[in-house]
Short mmCIF file of C-alpha atoms and ligand atoms in Angstrom, two decimals:
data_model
loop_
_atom_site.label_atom_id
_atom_site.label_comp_id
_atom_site.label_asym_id
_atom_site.label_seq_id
_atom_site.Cartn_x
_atom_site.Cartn_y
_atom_site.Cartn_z
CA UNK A 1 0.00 0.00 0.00
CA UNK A 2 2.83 2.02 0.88
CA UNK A 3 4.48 1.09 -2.12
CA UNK A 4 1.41 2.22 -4.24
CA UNK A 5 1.75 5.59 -2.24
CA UNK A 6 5.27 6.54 -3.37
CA UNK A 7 4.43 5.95 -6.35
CA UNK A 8 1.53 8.10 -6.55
CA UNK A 9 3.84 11.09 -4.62
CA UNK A 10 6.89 10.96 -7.42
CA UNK A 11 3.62 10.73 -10.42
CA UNK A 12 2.10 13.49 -9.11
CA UNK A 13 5.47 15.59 -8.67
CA UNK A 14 6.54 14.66 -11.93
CA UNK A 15 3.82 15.96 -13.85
CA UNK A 16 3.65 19.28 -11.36
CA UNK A 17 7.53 19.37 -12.43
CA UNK A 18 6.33 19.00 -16.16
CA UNK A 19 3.90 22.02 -16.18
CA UNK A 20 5.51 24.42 -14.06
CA UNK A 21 6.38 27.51 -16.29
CA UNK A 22 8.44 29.80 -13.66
CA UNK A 23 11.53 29.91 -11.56
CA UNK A 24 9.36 30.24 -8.12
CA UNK A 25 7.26 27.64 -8.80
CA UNK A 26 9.03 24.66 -9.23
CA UNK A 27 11.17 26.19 -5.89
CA UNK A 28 7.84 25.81 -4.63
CA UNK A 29 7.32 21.99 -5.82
CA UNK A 30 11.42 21.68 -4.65
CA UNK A 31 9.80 22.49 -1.18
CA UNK A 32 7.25 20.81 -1.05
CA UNK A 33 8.16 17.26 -2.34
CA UNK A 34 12.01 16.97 -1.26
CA UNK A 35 11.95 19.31 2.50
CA UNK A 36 12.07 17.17 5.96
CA UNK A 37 8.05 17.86 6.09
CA UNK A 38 7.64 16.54 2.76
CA UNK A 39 4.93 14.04 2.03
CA UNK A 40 7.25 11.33 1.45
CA UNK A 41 9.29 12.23 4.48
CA UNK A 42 6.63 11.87 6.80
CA UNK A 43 6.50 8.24 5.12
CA UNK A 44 9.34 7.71 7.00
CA UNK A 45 7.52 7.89 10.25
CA UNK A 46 5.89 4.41 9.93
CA UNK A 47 9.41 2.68 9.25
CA UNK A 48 9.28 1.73 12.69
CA UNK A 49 6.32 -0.93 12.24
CA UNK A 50 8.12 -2.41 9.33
CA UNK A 51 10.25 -5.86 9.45
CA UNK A 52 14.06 -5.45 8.95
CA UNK A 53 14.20 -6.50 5.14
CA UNK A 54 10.74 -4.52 4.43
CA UNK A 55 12.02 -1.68 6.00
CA UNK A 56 15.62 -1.85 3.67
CA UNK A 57 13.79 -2.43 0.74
CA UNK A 58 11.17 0.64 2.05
CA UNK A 59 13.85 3.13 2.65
CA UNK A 60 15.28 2.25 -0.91
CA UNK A 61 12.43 2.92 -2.43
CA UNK A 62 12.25 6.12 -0.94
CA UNK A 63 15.56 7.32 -1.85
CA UNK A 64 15.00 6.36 -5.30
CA UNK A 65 11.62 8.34 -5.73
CA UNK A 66 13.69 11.56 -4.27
CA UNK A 67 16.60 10.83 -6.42
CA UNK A 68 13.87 10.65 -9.18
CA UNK A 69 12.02 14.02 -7.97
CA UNK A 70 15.28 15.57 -7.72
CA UNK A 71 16.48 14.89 -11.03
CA UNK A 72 13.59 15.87 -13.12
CA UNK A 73 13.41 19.15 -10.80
CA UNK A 74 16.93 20.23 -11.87
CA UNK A 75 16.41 19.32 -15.49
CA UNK A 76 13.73 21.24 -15.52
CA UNK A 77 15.51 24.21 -13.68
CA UNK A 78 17.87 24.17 -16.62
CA UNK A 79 15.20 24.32 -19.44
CA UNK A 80 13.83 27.11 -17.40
CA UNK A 81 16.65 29.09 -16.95
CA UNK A 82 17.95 28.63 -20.74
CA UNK A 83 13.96 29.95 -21.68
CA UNK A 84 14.15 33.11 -19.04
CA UNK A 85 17.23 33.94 -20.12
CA UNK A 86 16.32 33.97 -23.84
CA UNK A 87 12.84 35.92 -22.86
CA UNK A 88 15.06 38.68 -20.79
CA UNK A 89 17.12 39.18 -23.84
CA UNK A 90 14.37 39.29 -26.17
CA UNK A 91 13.16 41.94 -24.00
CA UNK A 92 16.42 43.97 -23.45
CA UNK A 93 17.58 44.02 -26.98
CA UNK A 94 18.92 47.39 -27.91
CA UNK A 95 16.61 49.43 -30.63
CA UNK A 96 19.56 50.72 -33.06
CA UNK A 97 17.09 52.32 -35.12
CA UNK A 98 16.29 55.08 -32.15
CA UNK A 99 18.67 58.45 -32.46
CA UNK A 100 21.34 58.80 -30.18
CA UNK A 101 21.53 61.20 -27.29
CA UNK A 102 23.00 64.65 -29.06
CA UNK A 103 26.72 64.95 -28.58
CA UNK A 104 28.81 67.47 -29.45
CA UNK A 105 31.87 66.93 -31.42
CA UNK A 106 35.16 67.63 -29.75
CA UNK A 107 37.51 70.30 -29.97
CA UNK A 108 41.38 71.88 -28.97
CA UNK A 109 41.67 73.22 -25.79
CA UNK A 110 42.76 77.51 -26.51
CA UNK A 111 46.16 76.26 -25.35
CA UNK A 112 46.89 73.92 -28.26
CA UNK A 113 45.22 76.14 -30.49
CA UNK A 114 47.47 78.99 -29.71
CA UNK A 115 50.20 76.62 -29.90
CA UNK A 116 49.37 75.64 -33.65
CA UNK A 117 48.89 79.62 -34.77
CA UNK A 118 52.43 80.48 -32.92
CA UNK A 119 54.06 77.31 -34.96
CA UNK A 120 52.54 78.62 -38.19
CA UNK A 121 53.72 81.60 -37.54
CA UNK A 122 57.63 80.33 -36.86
CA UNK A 123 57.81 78.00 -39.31
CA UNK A 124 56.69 80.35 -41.65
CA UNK A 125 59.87 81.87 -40.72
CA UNK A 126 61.96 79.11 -41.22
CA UNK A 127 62.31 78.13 -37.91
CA UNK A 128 62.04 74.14 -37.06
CA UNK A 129 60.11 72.27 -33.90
CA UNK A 130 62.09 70.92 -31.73
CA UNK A 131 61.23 68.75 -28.87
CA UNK A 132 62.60 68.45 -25.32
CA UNK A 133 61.74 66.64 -22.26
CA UNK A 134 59.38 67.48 -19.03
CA UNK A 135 61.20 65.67 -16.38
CA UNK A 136 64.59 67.46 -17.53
CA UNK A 137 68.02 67.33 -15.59
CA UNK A 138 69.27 69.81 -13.38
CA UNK A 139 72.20 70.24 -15.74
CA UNK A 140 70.07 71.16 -18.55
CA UNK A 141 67.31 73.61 -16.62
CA UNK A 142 70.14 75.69 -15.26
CA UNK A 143 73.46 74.93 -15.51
CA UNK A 144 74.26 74.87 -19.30
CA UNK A 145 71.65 77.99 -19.34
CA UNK A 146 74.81 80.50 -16.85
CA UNK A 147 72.35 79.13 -14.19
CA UNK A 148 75.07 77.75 -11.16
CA UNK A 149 74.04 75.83 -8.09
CA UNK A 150 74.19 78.84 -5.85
CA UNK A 151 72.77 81.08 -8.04
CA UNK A 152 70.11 83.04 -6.79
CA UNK A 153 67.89 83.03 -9.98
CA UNK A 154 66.58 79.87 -9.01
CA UNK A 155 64.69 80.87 -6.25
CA UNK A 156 62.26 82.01 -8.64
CA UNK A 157 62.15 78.63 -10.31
CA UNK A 158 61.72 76.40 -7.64
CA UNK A 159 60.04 73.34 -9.19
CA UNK A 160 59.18 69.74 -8.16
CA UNK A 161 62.13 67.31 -7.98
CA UNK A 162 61.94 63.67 -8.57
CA UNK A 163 65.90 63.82 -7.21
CA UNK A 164 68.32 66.01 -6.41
CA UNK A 165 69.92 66.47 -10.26
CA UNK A 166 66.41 65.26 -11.67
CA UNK A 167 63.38 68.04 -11.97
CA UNK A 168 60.65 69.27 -13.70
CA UNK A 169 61.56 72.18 -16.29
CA UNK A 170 60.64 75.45 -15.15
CA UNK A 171 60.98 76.89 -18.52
CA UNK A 172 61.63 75.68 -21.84
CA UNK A 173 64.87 76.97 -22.05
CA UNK A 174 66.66 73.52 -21.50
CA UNK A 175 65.79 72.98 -24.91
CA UNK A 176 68.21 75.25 -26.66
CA UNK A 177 70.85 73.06 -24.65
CA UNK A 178 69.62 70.02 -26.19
CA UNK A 179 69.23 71.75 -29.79
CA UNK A 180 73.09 73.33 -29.35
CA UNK A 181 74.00 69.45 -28.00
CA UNK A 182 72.39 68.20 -31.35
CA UNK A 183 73.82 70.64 -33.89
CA UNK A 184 77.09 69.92 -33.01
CA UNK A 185 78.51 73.40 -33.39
CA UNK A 186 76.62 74.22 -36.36
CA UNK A 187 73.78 77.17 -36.83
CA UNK A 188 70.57 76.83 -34.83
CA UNK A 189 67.18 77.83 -35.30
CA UNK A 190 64.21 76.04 -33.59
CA UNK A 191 61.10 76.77 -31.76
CA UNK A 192 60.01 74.46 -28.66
CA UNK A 193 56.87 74.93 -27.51
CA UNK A 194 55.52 72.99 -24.05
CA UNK A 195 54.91 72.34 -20.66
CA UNK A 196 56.11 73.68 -18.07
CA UNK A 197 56.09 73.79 -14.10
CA UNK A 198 57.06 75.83 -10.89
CA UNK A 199 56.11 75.70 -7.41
CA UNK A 200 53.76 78.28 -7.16
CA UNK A 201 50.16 78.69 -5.76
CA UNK A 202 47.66 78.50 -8.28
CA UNK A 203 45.02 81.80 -8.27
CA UNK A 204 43.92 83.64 -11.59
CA UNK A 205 47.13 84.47 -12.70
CA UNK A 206 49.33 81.59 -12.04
CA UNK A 207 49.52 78.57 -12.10
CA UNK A 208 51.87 75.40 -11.18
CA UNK A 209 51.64 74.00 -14.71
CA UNK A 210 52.03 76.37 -17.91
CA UNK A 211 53.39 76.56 -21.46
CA UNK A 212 56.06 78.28 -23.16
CA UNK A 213 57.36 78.61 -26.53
CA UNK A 214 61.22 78.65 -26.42
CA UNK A 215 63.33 80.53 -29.96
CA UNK A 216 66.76 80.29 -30.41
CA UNK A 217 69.17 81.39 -33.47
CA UNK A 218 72.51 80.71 -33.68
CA UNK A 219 74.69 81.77 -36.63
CA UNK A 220 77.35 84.02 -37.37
CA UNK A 221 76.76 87.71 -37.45
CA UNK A 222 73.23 87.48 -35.64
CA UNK A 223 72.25 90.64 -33.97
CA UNK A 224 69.91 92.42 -31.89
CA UNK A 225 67.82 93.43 -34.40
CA UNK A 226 67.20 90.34 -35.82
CA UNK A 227 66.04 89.48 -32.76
CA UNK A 228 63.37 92.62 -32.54
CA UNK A 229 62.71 92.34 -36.23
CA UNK A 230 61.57 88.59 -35.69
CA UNK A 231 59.83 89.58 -32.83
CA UNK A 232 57.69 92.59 -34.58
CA UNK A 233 56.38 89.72 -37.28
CA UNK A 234 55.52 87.57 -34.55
CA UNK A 235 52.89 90.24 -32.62
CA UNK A 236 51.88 91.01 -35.99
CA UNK A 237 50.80 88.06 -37.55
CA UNK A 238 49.52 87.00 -33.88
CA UNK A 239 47.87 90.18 -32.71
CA UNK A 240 47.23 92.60 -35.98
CA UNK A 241 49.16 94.49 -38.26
CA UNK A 242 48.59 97.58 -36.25
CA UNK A 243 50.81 96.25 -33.10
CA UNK A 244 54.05 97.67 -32.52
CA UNK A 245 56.65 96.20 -30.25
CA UNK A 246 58.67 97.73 -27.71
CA UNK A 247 62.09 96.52 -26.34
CA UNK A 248 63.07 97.28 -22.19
CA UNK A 249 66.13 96.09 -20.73
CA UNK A 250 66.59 93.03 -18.16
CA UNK A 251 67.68 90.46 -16.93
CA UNK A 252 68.05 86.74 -17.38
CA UNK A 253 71.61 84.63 -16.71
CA UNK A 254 71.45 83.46 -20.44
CA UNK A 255 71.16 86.23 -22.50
CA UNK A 256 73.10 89.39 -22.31
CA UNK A 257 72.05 92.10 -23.14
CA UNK A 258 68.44 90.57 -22.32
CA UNK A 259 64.97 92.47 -22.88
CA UNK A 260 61.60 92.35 -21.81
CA UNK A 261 58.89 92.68 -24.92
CA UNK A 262 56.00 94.46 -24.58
CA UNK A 263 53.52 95.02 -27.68
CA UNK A 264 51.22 98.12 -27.64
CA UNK A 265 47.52 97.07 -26.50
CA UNK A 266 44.93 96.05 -28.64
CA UNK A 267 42.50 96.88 -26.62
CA UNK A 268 42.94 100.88 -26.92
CA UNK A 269 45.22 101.01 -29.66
CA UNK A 270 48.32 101.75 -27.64
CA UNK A 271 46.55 104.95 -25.73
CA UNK A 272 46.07 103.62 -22.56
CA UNK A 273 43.32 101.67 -21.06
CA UNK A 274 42.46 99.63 -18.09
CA UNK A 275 43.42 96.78 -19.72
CA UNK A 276 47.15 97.97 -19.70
CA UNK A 277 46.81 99.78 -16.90
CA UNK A 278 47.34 103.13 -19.15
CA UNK A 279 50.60 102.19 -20.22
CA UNK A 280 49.86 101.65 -23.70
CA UNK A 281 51.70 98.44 -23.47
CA UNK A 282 51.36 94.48 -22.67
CA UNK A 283 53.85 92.55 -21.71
CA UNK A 284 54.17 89.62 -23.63
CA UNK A 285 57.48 88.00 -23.43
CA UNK A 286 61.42 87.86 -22.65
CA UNK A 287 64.29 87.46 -24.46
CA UNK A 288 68.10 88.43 -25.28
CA UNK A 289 71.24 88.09 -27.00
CA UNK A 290 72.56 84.14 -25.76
CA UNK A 291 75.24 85.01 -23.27
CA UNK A 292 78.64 84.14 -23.92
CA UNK A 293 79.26 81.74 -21.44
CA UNK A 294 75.95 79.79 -22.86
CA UNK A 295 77.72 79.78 -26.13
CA UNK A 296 80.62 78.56 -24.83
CA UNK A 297 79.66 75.74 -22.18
CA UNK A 298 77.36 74.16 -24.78
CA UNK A 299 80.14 74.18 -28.09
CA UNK A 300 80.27 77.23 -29.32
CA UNK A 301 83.14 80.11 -29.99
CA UNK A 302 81.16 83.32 -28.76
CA UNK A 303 83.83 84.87 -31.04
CA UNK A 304 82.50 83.47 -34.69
CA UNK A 305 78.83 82.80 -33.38
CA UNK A 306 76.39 84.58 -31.83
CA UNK A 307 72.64 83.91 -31.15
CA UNK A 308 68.96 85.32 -29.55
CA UNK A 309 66.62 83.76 -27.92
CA UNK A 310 63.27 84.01 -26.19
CA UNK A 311 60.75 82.31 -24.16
CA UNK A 312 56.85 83.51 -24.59
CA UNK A 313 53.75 82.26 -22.24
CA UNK A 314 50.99 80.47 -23.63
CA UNK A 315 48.78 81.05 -22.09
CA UNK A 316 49.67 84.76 -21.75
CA UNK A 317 49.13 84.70 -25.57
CA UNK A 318 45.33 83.32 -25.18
CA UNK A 319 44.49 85.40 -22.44
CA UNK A 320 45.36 88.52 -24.39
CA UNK A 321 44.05 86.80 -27.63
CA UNK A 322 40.62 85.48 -26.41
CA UNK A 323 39.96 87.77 -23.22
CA UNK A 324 40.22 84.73 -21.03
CA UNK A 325 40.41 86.37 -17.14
CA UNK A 326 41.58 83.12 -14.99
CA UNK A 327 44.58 81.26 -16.10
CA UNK A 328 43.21 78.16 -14.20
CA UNK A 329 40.52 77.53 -16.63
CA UNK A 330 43.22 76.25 -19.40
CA UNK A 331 43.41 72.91 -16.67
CA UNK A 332 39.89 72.51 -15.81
CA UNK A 333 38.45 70.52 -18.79
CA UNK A 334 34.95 72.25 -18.21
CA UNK A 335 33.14 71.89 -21.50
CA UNK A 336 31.24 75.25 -21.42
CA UNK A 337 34.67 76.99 -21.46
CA UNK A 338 36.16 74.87 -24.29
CA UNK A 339 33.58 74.92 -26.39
CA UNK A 340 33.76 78.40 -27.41
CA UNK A 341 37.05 77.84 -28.60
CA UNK A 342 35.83 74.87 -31.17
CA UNK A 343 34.82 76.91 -33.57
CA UNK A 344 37.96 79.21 -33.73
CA UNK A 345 40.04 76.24 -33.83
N1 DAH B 401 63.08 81.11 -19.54
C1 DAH B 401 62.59 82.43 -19.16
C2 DAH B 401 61.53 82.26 -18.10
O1 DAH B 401 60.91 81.25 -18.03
C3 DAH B 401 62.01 83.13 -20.36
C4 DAH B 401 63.10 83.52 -21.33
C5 DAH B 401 63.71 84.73 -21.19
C6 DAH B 401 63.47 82.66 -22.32
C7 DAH B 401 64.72 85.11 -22.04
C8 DAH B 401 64.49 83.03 -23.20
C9 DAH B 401 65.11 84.25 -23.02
O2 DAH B 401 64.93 82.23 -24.17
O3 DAH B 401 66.09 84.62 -23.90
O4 DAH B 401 61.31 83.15 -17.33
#
């Protein structure tokens, strides 16, 4: 009789098993035909009246008709899974035929822009790009460029070291080194433009990161006014034809004489505005004749050759260029501010 009864528990499972259509429900049948309260558990109960042999052969039976109910469960599982999986993905499939979300296109940050127009506008000159490195040594950054250990131009350029002979550049300047190194004694003339860095706290006006474009020339017979005459082209081409330049003495430990450059103000037409704080005049960059010592340390007879160089800001060029009033915004990355340089670019 009992006999008849498992049989009747693992028919009725099975075909439960057979028409369940969900996850939860054959959990549900899992439950309730395998679980210690099962049906064919409590079966178990009434071993006790049963004869030794009845009661092996009993308990066999049993086991078999949950090894049974077990194994069509988890086949089932799988064919469930495998049809749930196929109905999610049926569901979640990706419409390619909608329109996108808008995006705008991309677009130079000012700082590479200006970079590209002052390139144009050296090359055009015959000058060539050079290259140089960020993490520069301390032999290049200063002391090829009259810069000694003790000297006390460096407190201005106090930078971040990765060791004591190993920094990075506070100016491009290193570079004519490495272009002098290169040409082996023979005439010069490059541009560098790049990075730069100096320890310095970062408000609307500086900033620890910034670019420069270096310029050296090296040849025989070069002179002061080549320097000025290059110099005038530049802030024309960059800033108008009507800009003038204007030359003031200074100082730098690698050129001699050295100048600062100042171009007259586009803003009032060199009569004096707010903008140049009525001077008539912006300054824009430095420069000089390449001191002797320069000449000499990196392979060159001051006496046959002579040379100019100069170093402007980047982002000094963009700020007078575009009207930009917070150097910081260059390193931000905030899309509202670069996107009204995409379509100048
Ligand atoms: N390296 C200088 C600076 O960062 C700028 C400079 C001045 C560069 C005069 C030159 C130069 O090549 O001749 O302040």
């Amino acid at each position: 009789m009992e006999d008849n009864k498992i049989e009747e528990i693992v028919a009725i499972a099975l075909s439960e098993t057979e028409s369940s259509d969900n996850s939860d429900q054959l959990q549900e049948i899992r439950n309730r035909y395998l679980s210690k309260k099962s049906e064919l558990m409590s079966l178990m109960s009434n071993l006790g009246e049963l004869s030794i042999e009845k009661r092996k052969e009993f308990g066999q039976k049993l086991n078999a008709a949950k090894a049974k109910i077990s194994e069509v469960i988890n086949a089932k599982q799988e064919e469930l899974k495998k049809r749930e999986l196929a109905a999610r993905l049926a569901k979640e499939e990706i419409d390619i035929s909608l329109p996108s979300y808008q995006t705008l296109p991309g677009g130079k940050n000012p700082f590479h822009v200006i970079i590209d127009e002052m390139t144009d506008i050296f090359l055009g000159m015959g000058f060539e790009v050079e290259d140089g490195p960020e993490v520069e040594q301390d032999l290049y950054n200063f002391e090829l460029l009259n810069i000694p250990h003790d000297h006390p131009a460096r407190d201005m350029q106090d930078t971040f070291y990765i060791s004591d002979s190993l920094l990075l550049r506070t100016h491009t300047s290193p570079v004519q080194a490495h272009a002098m190194e290169k040409a082996q004694g023979k005439p010069v003339r490059i541009i560098c433009p790049g990075k730069t860095y100096r320890r310095d706290d970062d408000d609307a006006t500086h900033s620890h990161q910034f670019g420069q474009i270096e310029g050296l020339v090296i040849d025989k017979n070069i002179n002061i006014g080549h320097l000025k005459a290059t110099l005038e082209l530049f802030a024309k081409k960059m800033f108008g034809e009507k800009r003038e330049i204007r030359l003031r003495p200074s100082y730098f430990p690698f050129t001699e004489p050295s100048v600062e450059v100042d171009i007259t103000c586009a803003n009032c037409d060199g009569k004096g505005c707010s903008m140049c704080k009525g001077t008539g005049y912006i300054e824009v960059l430095g420069g000089g004749m390449v001191h002797p010592n320069v000449l000499k340390m990196n392979g060159y007879d001051p006496e046959e050759y002579s040379g100019f160089a100069f170093g402007i800001g980047i982002e000094r060029v963009a700020i007078l260029r575009y009207g930009i009033d917070d150097i910081r915004k260059f390193y931000q990355n905030d899309v509202r501010f670069l996107h009204q340089y995409r379509k100048k670019a």
